[in-house]
Amino acid sequence: MGHRILAAVVTGTLGAVVSNPVDVVKVRLLADHHRYPSTFSAYPMLWRSEGLAGLYAGVFPSTLRGAFIAVGELATYDISKQELKTRGGMEE
């Protein structure tokens, strides 16, 4: 189970890191839609004004959330699968 938890933490963290710029742009557009003419123009505008740090604002809480969610999903899936196999008569 330890390897599975580690894999869940890694994949949850990587997913959060990769998707963080999209989340930042989404939040900025929702907060101030007059500042950016479109979603695609928001990325270069944000890059020019704030750089890489702007695109990755809030990445630490996002990675923690992603890791914990992935571990929770893994635990729920594994326990549910085991119970269905032993008590529900289901097979692999």
Short mmCIF file of C-alpha atoms in Angstrom, two decimals, residues 37-68:
data_model
loop_
_atom_site.label_atom_id
_atom_site.label_comp_id
_atom_site.label_asym_id
_atom_site.label_seq_id
_atom_site.Cartn_x
_atom_site.Cartn_y
_atom_site.Cartn_z
CA PRO A 37 -9.75 40.54 -23.49
CA SER A 38 -9.74 36.73 -23.73
CA THR A 39 -8.46 33.62 -22.01
CA PHE A 40 -5.64 33.17 -24.50
CA SER A 41 -4.48 36.77 -24.18
CA ALA A 42 -4.41 36.45 -20.38
CA TYR A 43 -1.44 34.06 -20.42
CA PRO A 44 1.06 36.36 -22.17
CA MET A 45 -0.24 39.41 -20.32
CA LEU A 46 0.22 37.64 -17.00
CA TRP A 47 3.65 36.38 -18.05
CA ARG A 48 4.82 39.89 -19.01
CA SER A 49 3.47 41.56 -15.88
CA GLU A 50 4.29 38.94 -13.22
CA GLY A 51 6.50 36.31 -14.84
CA LEU A 52 6.64 32.66 -13.85
CA ALA A 53 5.78 33.52 -10.25
CA GLY A 54 2.48 34.98 -11.42
CA LEU A 55 1.51 31.82 -13.29
CA TYR A 56 2.39 29.71 -10.27
CA ALA A 57 0.82 31.86 -7.58
CA GLY A 58 -0.76 29.59 -4.97
CA VAL A 59 0.95 26.44 -6.25
CA PHE A 60 1.80 25.13 -2.77
CA PRO A 61 -1.79 24.90 -1.47
CA SER A 62 -2.85 23.44 -4.82
CA THR A 63 -0.22 20.71 -4.64
CA LEU A 64 -1.24 19.81 -1.10
CA ARG A 65 -4.89 19.64 -2.14
CA GLY A 66 -4.06 17.53 -5.19
CA ALA A 67 -1.93 15.11 -3.19
CA PHE A 68 -4.51 14.65 -0.43
#
